[in-house]
Short mmCIF file of C-alpha atoms and ligand atoms in Angstrom, two decimals:
data_model
loop_
_atom_site.label_atom_id
_atom_site.label_comp_id
_atom_site.label_asym_id
_atom_site.label_seq_id
_atom_site.Cartn_x
_atom_site.Cartn_y
_atom_site.Cartn_z
CA UNK J 1 -1.88 24.05 -25.22
CA UNK J 2 -4.83 22.12 -26.66
CA UNK J 3 -7.23 20.77 -24.06
CA UNK J 4 -7.46 16.99 -23.42
CA UNK J 5 -10.75 16.70 -25.32
CA UNK J 6 -9.14 18.54 -28.37
CA UNK J 7 -6.11 16.23 -28.30
CA UNK J 8 -8.46 13.25 -27.99
CA UNK J 9 -10.39 14.50 -31.09
CA UNK J 10 -7.09 14.90 -33.05
CA UNK J 11 -6.05 11.42 -32.13
CA UNK J 12 -9.30 9.43 -32.65
CA UNK J 13 -11.12 11.66 -35.17
CA UNK J 14 -14.15 12.34 -32.87
CA UNK J 15 -14.89 14.06 -29.60
CA UNK J 16 -14.83 12.12 -26.31
CA UNK J 17 -18.12 11.35 -24.53
CA UNK J 18 -16.63 12.96 -21.41
CA UNK J 19 -13.68 13.27 -19.15
CA UNK J 20 -13.42 11.49 -15.75
CA UNK J 21 -10.70 11.84 -13.19
CA UNK J 22 -9.42 10.15 -10.02
CA UNK J 23 -6.86 11.37 -7.40
CA UNK J 24 -3.52 10.01 -6.26
CA UNK J 25 -3.20 9.58 -2.47
CA UNK J 26 -0.82 9.85 0.52
CA UNK J 27 -1.30 7.54 3.35
CA UNK J 28 -1.09 9.36 6.63
CA UNK J 29 -0.27 6.24 8.64
CA UNK J 30 -0.84 2.51 8.48
CA UNK J 31 1.95 1.36 6.17
CA UNK J 32 2.35 -2.18 4.90
CA UNK J 33 -0.88 -3.07 6.79
CA UNK J 34 -3.31 -3.47 3.97
CA UNK J 35 -2.28 -6.98 2.98
CA UNK J 36 -2.42 -7.95 6.69
CA UNK J 37 -6.12 -7.07 6.90
CA UNK J 38 -5.09 -3.99 8.84
CA UNK J 39 -6.00 -0.29 8.97
CA UNK J 40 -4.71 2.59 6.78
CA UNK J 41 -5.54 6.30 6.75
CA UNK J 42 -5.00 7.83 3.29
CA UNK J 43 -6.16 11.16 1.92
CA UNK J 44 -6.89 11.96 -1.73
CA UNK J 45 -4.28 14.36 -3.30
CA UNK J 46 -5.29 17.37 -5.26
CA UNK J 47 -3.25 15.84 -8.07
CA UNK J 48 -5.48 13.82 -10.39
CA UNK J 49 -5.38 11.62 -13.48
CA UNK J 50 -7.89 12.44 -16.21
CA UNK J 51 -9.25 10.03 -18.66
CA UNK J 52 -11.06 11.25 -21.77
CA UNK J 53 -13.05 8.43 -23.25
CA UNK J 54 -15.77 7.41 -25.71
CA UNK J 55 -17.78 4.23 -25.80
CA UNK J 56 -17.45 1.86 -28.80
CA UNK J 57 -19.99 -0.63 -29.97
CA UNK J 58 -17.36 -3.33 -30.42
CA UNK J 59 -14.93 -4.92 -27.87
CA UNK J 60 -11.83 -2.97 -28.95
CA UNK J 61 -9.82 -0.85 -26.50
CA UNK J 62 -7.72 1.89 -27.98
CA UNK J 63 -5.47 3.29 -25.21
CA UNK J 64 -3.07 6.31 -25.25
CA UNK J 65 -1.55 8.58 -22.69
CA UNK J 66 0.00 12.09 -22.81
CA UNK J 67 2.67 10.82 -20.39
CA UNK J 68 3.76 7.73 -22.46
CA UNK J 69 4.90 7.19 -26.03
CA UNK J 70 3.43 3.72 -26.34
CA UNK J 71 -0.24 3.12 -27.16
CA UNK J 72 -2.17 -0.08 -27.76
CA UNK J 73 -5.21 -1.54 -29.54
CA UNK J 74 -6.53 -4.74 -27.95
CA UNK J 75 -9.81 -6.58 -27.64
CA UNK J 76 -11.19 -7.11 -24.14
CA UNK J 77 -11.30 -10.84 -24.58
CA UNK J 78 -7.52 -10.87 -25.49
CA UNK J 79 -6.60 -9.18 -22.20
CA UNK J 80 -4.70 -11.54 -19.85
CA UNK J 81 -1.82 -11.57 -17.37
CA UNK J 82 0.96 -9.44 -18.89
CA UNK J 83 -1.11 -8.68 -22.09
CA UNK J 84 -1.11 -5.93 -23.01
CA UNK J 85 2.23 -5.24 -21.37
CA UNK J 86 3.48 -1.99 -19.83
CA UNK J 87 1.37 0.91 -18.72
CA UNK J 88 -1.67 0.04 -20.89
CA UNK J 89 -2.20 -3.06 -18.72
CA UNK J 90 -3.60 -0.78 -16.02
CA UNK J 91 -6.29 0.52 -18.39
CA UNK J 92 -7.12 -2.66 -20.27
CA UNK J 93 -7.17 -4.63 -16.94
CA UNK J 94 -10.07 -2.45 -15.60
CA UNK J 95 -12.33 -3.39 -18.52
CA UNK J 96 -11.29 -7.03 -18.27
CA UNK J 97 -11.90 -7.08 -14.52
CA UNK J 98 -15.39 -5.47 -14.82
CA UNK J 99 -16.36 -8.00 -17.41
CA UNK J 100 -15.01 -10.85 -15.21
CA UNK J 101 -17.22 -9.48 -12.47
CA UNK J 102 -20.27 -9.85 -14.75
CA UNK J 103 -20.68 -6.29 -16.04
CA UNK J 104 -21.62 -5.77 -19.67
CA UNK J 105 -18.76 -3.49 -20.78
CA UNK J 106 -17.71 -2.92 -24.39
CA UNK J 107 -14.73 -1.28 -25.95
CA UNK J 108 -13.42 2.27 -25.31
CA UNK J 109 -11.29 4.92 -26.94
CA UNK J 110 -9.15 6.33 -24.08
CA UNK J 111 -6.69 9.16 -23.71
CA UNK J 112 -5.08 9.64 -20.37
CA UNK J 113 -3.50 12.74 -18.83
CA UNK J 114 -2.04 12.34 -15.36
CA UNK J 115 -0.88 15.02 -12.91
CA UNK J 116 0.07 12.50 -10.22
CA UNK J 117 3.89 11.94 -10.34
CA UNK J 118 4.53 8.49 -11.80
CA UNK J 119 6.22 6.00 -9.47
CA UNK J 120 6.56 8.50 -6.54
CA UNK J 121 4.62 6.35 -4.14
CA UNK J 122 1.56 8.65 -4.58
CA UNK J 123 -0.45 6.06 -6.41
CA UNK J 124 -0.57 7.21 -10.00
CA UNK J 125 -1.48 3.70 -10.94
CA UNK J 126 -4.66 3.59 -8.96
CA UNK J 127 -5.55 7.16 -10.11
CA UNK J 128 -5.17 5.84 -13.63
CA UNK J 129 -7.28 2.72 -13.08
CA UNK J 130 -9.99 4.52 -11.17
CA UNK J 131 -10.38 7.37 -13.72
CA UNK J 132 -10.94 4.54 -16.37
CA UNK J 133 -13.30 2.67 -14.09
CA UNK J 134 -15.39 5.86 -13.55
CA UNK J 135 -15.58 6.39 -17.29
CA UNK J 136 -16.53 2.77 -17.92
CA UNK J 137 -19.29 2.86 -15.17
CA UNK J 138 -20.93 5.90 -16.72
CA UNK J 139 -20.46 5.11 -20.40
CA UNK J 140 -21.90 1.61 -19.97
CA UNK J 141 -24.67 2.62 -17.56
CA UNK J 142 -23.27 0.51 -14.69
CA UNK J 143 -24.34 3.10 -12.10
CA UNK J 144 -21.45 2.07 -9.78
CA UNK J 145 -20.23 5.57 -9.09
CA UNK J 146 -23.44 6.56 -7.41
CA UNK J 147 -23.13 4.50 -4.19
CA UNK J 148 -20.43 3.48 -1.85
CA UNK J 149 -21.23 -0.17 -2.56
CA UNK J 150 -20.86 0.49 -6.27
CA UNK J 151 -17.57 2.26 -5.69
CA UNK J 152 -16.33 -0.77 -3.78
CA UNK J 153 -17.06 -2.89 -6.92
CA UNK J 154 -15.08 -0.41 -8.98
CA UNK J 155 -12.15 -0.32 -6.56
CA UNK J 156 -12.11 -4.13 -6.45
CA UNK J 157 -11.99 -4.28 -10.28
CA UNK J 158 -9.13 -1.78 -10.34
CA UNK J 159 -7.21 -3.80 -7.80
CA UNK J 160 -7.71 -6.94 -9.97
CA UNK J 161 -6.48 -5.02 -13.01
CA UNK J 162 -3.29 -4.13 -11.10
CA UNK J 163 -2.79 -7.54 -9.48
CA UNK J 164 -3.80 -9.85 -12.34
CA UNK J 165 -3.10 -7.99 -15.56
CA UNK J 166 -0.27 -5.48 -14.66
CA UNK J 167 1.19 -8.08 -12.33
CA UNK J 168 1.77 -5.81 -9.32
CA UNK J 169 0.81 -7.62 -6.07
CA UNK J 170 -0.50 -4.60 -4.20
CA UNK J 171 -3.18 -4.37 -1.48
CA UNK J 172 -6.43 -2.45 -1.92
CA UNK J 173 -5.59 0.78 -0.19
CA UNK J 174 -4.84 2.91 -3.19
CA UNK J 175 -8.00 2.12 -5.10
CA UNK J 176 -10.14 2.51 -2.01
CA UNK J 177 -8.67 5.99 -1.45
CA UNK J 178 -9.30 7.03 -5.06
CA UNK J 179 -12.89 5.88 -4.80
CA UNK J 180 -13.99 6.84 -1.30
CA UNK J 181 -11.95 9.88 -0.06
CA UNK J 182 -13.72 13.22 0.48
CA UNK J 183 -12.35 16.75 0.80
CA UNK J 184 -11.00 17.76 4.24
CA UNK J 185 -11.16 14.22 5.45
CA UNK J 186 -8.88 11.21 5.82
CA UNK J 187 -10.28 7.78 5.11
CA UNK J 188 -10.03 5.27 7.95
CA UNK J 189 -9.84 2.12 5.89
CA UNK J 190 -10.38 -1.27 7.39
CA UNK J 191 -8.67 -3.59 4.96
CA UNK J 192 -10.18 -6.68 6.53
CA UNK J 193 -13.73 -5.97 5.31
CA UNK J 194 -13.20 -2.87 3.14
CA UNK J 195 -15.23 -0.71 5.54
CA UNK J 196 -14.29 2.92 5.61
CA UNK J 197 -15.07 6.00 7.75
CA UNK J 198 -14.37 9.66 7.17
CA UNK J 199 -12.09 11.37 9.76
CA UNK J 200 -11.87 15.17 9.79
CA UNK J 201 -8.50 16.29 8.37
CA UNK J 202 -8.59 20.03 8.01
CA UNK J 203 -5.14 21.35 8.85
CA UNK J 204 -5.99 24.98 7.81
CA UNK J 205 -7.83 25.35 11.12
CA UNK J 206 -4.59 24.64 12.96
CA UNK J 207 -2.28 26.64 10.66
CA UNK J 208 -0.44 23.46 9.91
CA UNK J 209 0.49 22.09 6.43
CA UNK J 210 1.01 18.57 5.20
CA UNK J 211 4.12 18.68 3.09
CA UNK J 212 4.82 15.85 0.63
CA UNK J 213 8.39 15.30 -0.47
CA UNK J 214 8.96 13.15 -3.55
CA UNK J 215 12.54 11.98 -3.12
CA UNK J 216 12.67 10.96 -6.77
CA UNK J 217 14.52 7.93 -5.64
CA UNK J 218 13.35 4.43 -6.62
CA UNK J 219 15.57 1.59 -5.60
CA UNK J 220 15.47 -1.47 -7.73
CA UNK J 221 14.96 -3.79 -4.82
CA UNK J 222 11.43 -2.49 -4.18
CA UNK J 223 9.45 -5.24 -5.94
CA UNK J 224 11.35 -8.19 -4.51
CA UNK J 225 11.45 -6.73 -1.11
CA UNK J 226 7.71 -6.06 -1.17
CA UNK J 227 7.07 -9.68 -1.99
CA UNK J 228 9.46 -10.81 0.72
CA UNK J 229 7.63 -8.67 3.32
CA UNK J 230 4.28 -10.14 2.27
CA UNK J 231 5.70 -13.61 2.59
CA UNK J 232 7.08 -12.91 6.06
CA UNK J 233 3.67 -11.68 7.18
CA UNK J 234 1.98 -14.76 5.77
CA UNK J 235 4.48 -16.97 7.39
CA UNK J 236 4.10 -15.24 10.86
CA UNK J 237 0.30 -15.47 10.57
CA UNK J 238 0.61 -19.24 9.71
CA UNK J 239 2.85 -19.83 12.70
CA UNK J 240 0.48 -17.93 14.95
CA UNK J 241 -2.48 -19.92 13.65
CA UNK J 242 -4.37 -16.80 12.33
CA UNK J 243 -5.59 -15.83 8.86
CA UNK J 244 -3.90 -12.41 9.02
CA UNK J 245 -1.74 -10.47 11.54
CA UNK J 246 -4.77 -8.27 12.12
CA UNK J 247 -6.13 -11.07 14.26
CA UNK J 248 -3.35 -10.70 16.90
CA UNK J 249 -3.84 -6.98 17.32
CA UNK J 250 -5.03 -6.45 20.92
CA UNK J 251 -3.36 -9.58 22.24
CA UNK J 252 -0.32 -9.12 24.53
CA UNK J 253 2.45 -8.33 22.03
CA UNK J 254 5.25 -10.02 24.01
CA UNK J 255 3.35 -13.29 23.96
CA UNK J 256 2.72 -13.06 20.18
CA UNK J 257 6.42 -12.32 19.51
CA UNK J 258 7.59 -15.10 21.83
CA UNK J 259 5.65 -17.57 19.67
CA UNK J 260 7.79 -16.69 16.63
CA UNK J 261 10.98 -18.52 15.86
CA UNK J 262 13.37 -15.74 14.71
CA UNK J 263 14.17 -12.14 15.21
CA UNK J 264 13.36 -11.06 11.70
CA UNK J 265 9.84 -12.49 11.85
CA UNK J 266 9.36 -10.92 15.27
CA UNK J 267 10.36 -7.46 14.03
CA UNK J 268 8.24 -7.71 10.95
CA UNK J 269 5.24 -8.75 13.10
CA UNK J 270 5.92 -6.08 15.62
CA UNK J 271 5.82 -3.33 12.94
CA UNK J 272 2.46 -4.62 11.55
CA UNK J 273 0.81 -4.94 14.84
CA UNK J 274 1.93 -1.67 16.35
CA UNK J 275 1.37 0.16 13.07
CA UNK J 276 -2.29 -1.01 13.02
CA UNK J 277 -2.63 0.27 16.62
CA UNK J 278 -1.11 3.61 15.61
CA UNK J 279 -3.77 4.26 12.97
CA UNK J 280 -6.47 4.49 15.61
CA UNK J 281 -4.14 6.57 17.81
CA UNK J 282 -3.78 9.03 14.89
CA UNK J 283 -7.61 9.03 14.32
CA UNK J 284 -8.18 9.83 18.00
CA UNK J 285 -5.55 12.56 17.97
CA UNK J 286 -7.11 14.08 14.78
CA UNK J 287 -10.59 14.01 16.29
CA UNK J 288 -9.22 15.86 19.33
CA UNK J 289 -7.20 18.32 17.21
CA UNK J 290 -3.94 17.20 18.89
CA UNK J 291 -1.58 17.58 15.92
CA UNK J 292 1.53 17.38 18.14
CA UNK J 293 0.43 13.89 18.97
CA UNK J 294 -0.18 13.06 15.27
CA UNK J 295 3.36 14.27 14.49
CA UNK J 296 4.86 12.17 17.35
CA UNK J 297 3.07 9.09 15.93
CA UNK J 298 4.38 9.84 12.43
CA UNK J 299 7.97 9.66 13.82
CA UNK J 300 7.27 6.43 15.75
CA UNK J 301 5.80 4.90 12.52
CA UNK J 302 8.84 5.92 10.50
CA UNK J 303 11.22 4.35 13.09
CA UNK J 304 9.20 1.17 12.95
CA UNK J 305 9.33 1.08 9.16
CA UNK J 306 13.06 1.84 9.22
CA UNK J 307 14.25 -0.50 11.92
CA UNK J 308 11.64 -3.32 12.20
CA UNK J 309 10.25 -3.54 8.70
CA UNK J 310 13.42 -2.34 6.97
CA UNK J 311 11.67 -0.62 3.96
CA UNK J 312 13.16 2.88 4.33
CA UNK J 313 16.24 4.20 2.58
CA UNK J 314 18.82 6.96 2.78
CA UNK J 315 16.59 9.52 1.01
CA UNK J 316 13.46 8.86 3.04
CA UNK J 317 15.48 8.94 6.31
CA UNK J 318 17.09 12.19 5.28
CA UNK J 319 13.72 13.93 4.60
CA UNK J 320 12.37 12.79 7.93
CA UNK J 321 15.49 13.62 10.04
CA UNK J 322 15.83 17.08 8.44
CA UNK J 323 12.11 17.96 8.70
CA UNK J 324 12.05 16.94 12.40
CA UNK J 325 15.31 18.76 13.23
CA UNK J 326 13.84 21.93 11.55
CA UNK J 327 10.85 21.83 13.86
CA UNK J 328 8.26 19.77 11.94
CA UNK J 329 5.60 18.30 14.26
CA UNK J 330 6.48 14.98 12.72
CA UNK J 331 7.48 13.23 9.54
CA UNK J 332 7.47 9.73 8.04
CA UNK J 333 7.95 7.81 4.85
CA UNK J 334 4.76 6.92 3.07
CA UNK J 335 3.88 4.31 0.58
CA UNK J 336 5.79 1.08 0.07
CA UNK J 337 9.34 2.47 0.72
CA UNK J 338 12.75 2.00 -0.92
CA UNK J 339 12.24 5.51 -2.45
CA UNK J 340 9.02 7.36 -3.26
CA UNK J 341 7.73 10.03 -0.92
CA UNK J 342 7.81 11.24 2.65
CA UNK J 343 5.28 13.42 4.49
CA UNK J 344 5.87 16.04 7.10
CA UNK J 345 3.46 17.88 9.37
CA UNK J 346 4.78 21.44 9.41
CA UNK J 347 3.55 24.76 10.91
CA UNK J 348 2.45 27.02 8.02
CA UNK J 349 5.16 29.63 8.85
CA UNK J 350 7.94 26.96 8.72
CA UNK J 351 7.13 25.46 5.33
CA UNK J 352 9.66 27.43 3.29
CA UNK J 353 12.45 26.87 5.81
CA UNK J 354 11.74 23.14 6.13
CA UNK J 355 11.57 22.76 2.28
CA UNK J 356 14.84 24.62 1.81
CA UNK J 357 16.49 22.60 4.50
CA UNK J 358 15.50 19.34 2.92
CA UNK J 359 16.85 20.55 -0.50
CA UNK J 360 20.05 21.61 1.12
CA UNK J 361 20.48 18.26 3.00
CA UNK J 362 20.06 16.44 -0.38
CA UNK J 363 22.61 18.71 -2.02
CA UNK J 364 25.12 18.10 0.79
CA UNK J 365 24.52 14.31 0.47
CA UNK J 366 25.01 14.54 -3.35
CA UNK J 367 21.57 13.27 -3.99
CA UNK J 368 19.30 14.39 -6.87
CA UNK J 369 17.07 17.24 -5.80
CA UNK J 370 13.70 16.19 -4.26
CA UNK J 371 10.39 17.95 -4.94
CA UNK J 372 8.22 19.17 -2.00
CA UNK J 373 4.71 20.43 -2.21
CA UNK J 374 1.87 21.14 0.25
CA UNK J 375 -1.35 19.14 -0.11
CA UNK J 376 -4.91 19.29 1.16
CA UNK J 377 -7.35 16.33 1.42
CA UNK J 378 -9.25 16.22 -1.86
CA UNK J 379 -12.06 14.44 -3.70
CA UNK J 380 -12.49 10.95 -5.15
CA UNK J 381 -13.19 9.78 -8.69
CA UNK J 382 -15.82 11.70 -10.59
CA UNK J 383 -16.95 13.04 -13.95
CA UNK J 384 -15.18 16.39 -14.62
P1 ADP O 401 2.74 4.78 -8.28
O1 ADP O 401 1.36 4.23 -8.30
O2 ADP O 401 3.22 4.94 -6.86
O3 ADP O 401 2.85 6.07 -9.00
P2 ADP O 401 3.28 2.45 -9.66
O4 ADP O 401 4.59 1.74 -10.09
O5 ADP O 401 2.29 1.63 -8.90
O6 ADP O 401 3.74 3.75 -8.90
O7 ADP O 401 2.55 2.92 -10.98
C1 ADP O 401 3.20 3.75 -11.90
C2 ADP O 401 2.88 3.21 -13.26
O8 ADP O 401 1.53 3.45 -13.56
C3 ADP O 401 3.65 3.91 -14.40
O9 ADP O 401 4.95 3.33 -14.58
C4 ADP O 401 2.74 3.67 -15.54
O10 ADP O 401 2.93 2.37 -16.03
C5 ADP O 401 1.39 3.78 -14.92
N1 ADP O 401 0.86 5.14 -15.04
C6 ADP O 401 0.47 5.94 -14.00
N2 ADP O 401 -0.01 7.14 -14.56
C7 ADP O 401 0.09 7.03 -15.92
C8 ADP O 401 -0.25 7.98 -16.97
N3 ADP O 401 -0.72 9.18 -16.76
N4 ADP O 401 0.02 7.57 -18.24
C9 ADP O 401 0.51 6.37 -18.43
N5 ADP O 401 0.82 5.49 -17.48
C10 ADP O 401 0.63 5.82 -16.22
MG1 MG O 402 0.87 2.25 -7.66
#
């Protein structure tokens, strides 16, 4: 197999200036809280997306990927909502957003190679954006990779690319994880102000493994339902007279819920408020090394997402129920829901049995086989 720089050279007729990469992520807890100004707790995956790139002295972006057939050539000043369309929007959008933010970026030749499974809820989109942002920062001398503040600027540009150019109305958690996570730590991310702190997450010391199961399911309702959940949260915040639901965390929950007019809004709000509280409970349990408590909180989170927020699905519930009945310390869906991935906290000696049981449960239910793999907390975007 030719290397990524070799393939780049074949495609563009010259060597790349370098290769940059950024990780996918799994969120340990704090789901559907980012757009409520809440808390999340992602780790960076060992799975990364690489971007081989060279700087141009014009404004042209040439964009190709080893995972996609389509490629594009577009000038930065032609980039706009929906243009270019498809996957190249995630790349072109980053250069557009950096220029919008006042940075002097020029054109790039880009070839992408991603190891993050696409569309599995493991954030291949942010890994892609952030690998490109890392390349742009170094190739145009922006110096933004060198500091936490600079990385915040890059993460914000990547989020704008995803929201404004690719048209996916996501919160900022994925890009923050790809820019700020460190090995053997989870990132406690405060989505209200973007502040983050590192929380020790070294399961080896406890002989425990974090197992990710990609259900390979993706239900068509995901996009519309995501928008509907965001709308419900905005409506509830409006009715409660606050900017975001984060503001009611810490107030008596029964009083908050009593002020809402219908059961659905009450359940959506209850999920968001209790989920934000659970993030700090997991942080405390991790600091105390109490993984049984972390696992218990995973299950409570899953039930809240399933019953109150209604974003789970058959496949995700099956992973969680099977893992827990096989002795996992806990399990939950992760990511937006309606498919994607689940995580289980499993004693090292039980991993094979839990994995086999999940596969067997899917076979019995006549569902396509899921893919499970153990992960460790890995590193953020950097030059390779
Ligand atoms: P997730 O981020 O959970 O993987 P998304 O739907 O947010 O799911 O992003 C997946 C999309 O990101 C893909 O459909 C594709 O458009 C783009 N993408 C991610 N990685 C790559 C890659 N290596 N090459 C081309 N496009 C990619
Ligand atoms: Mg994504």
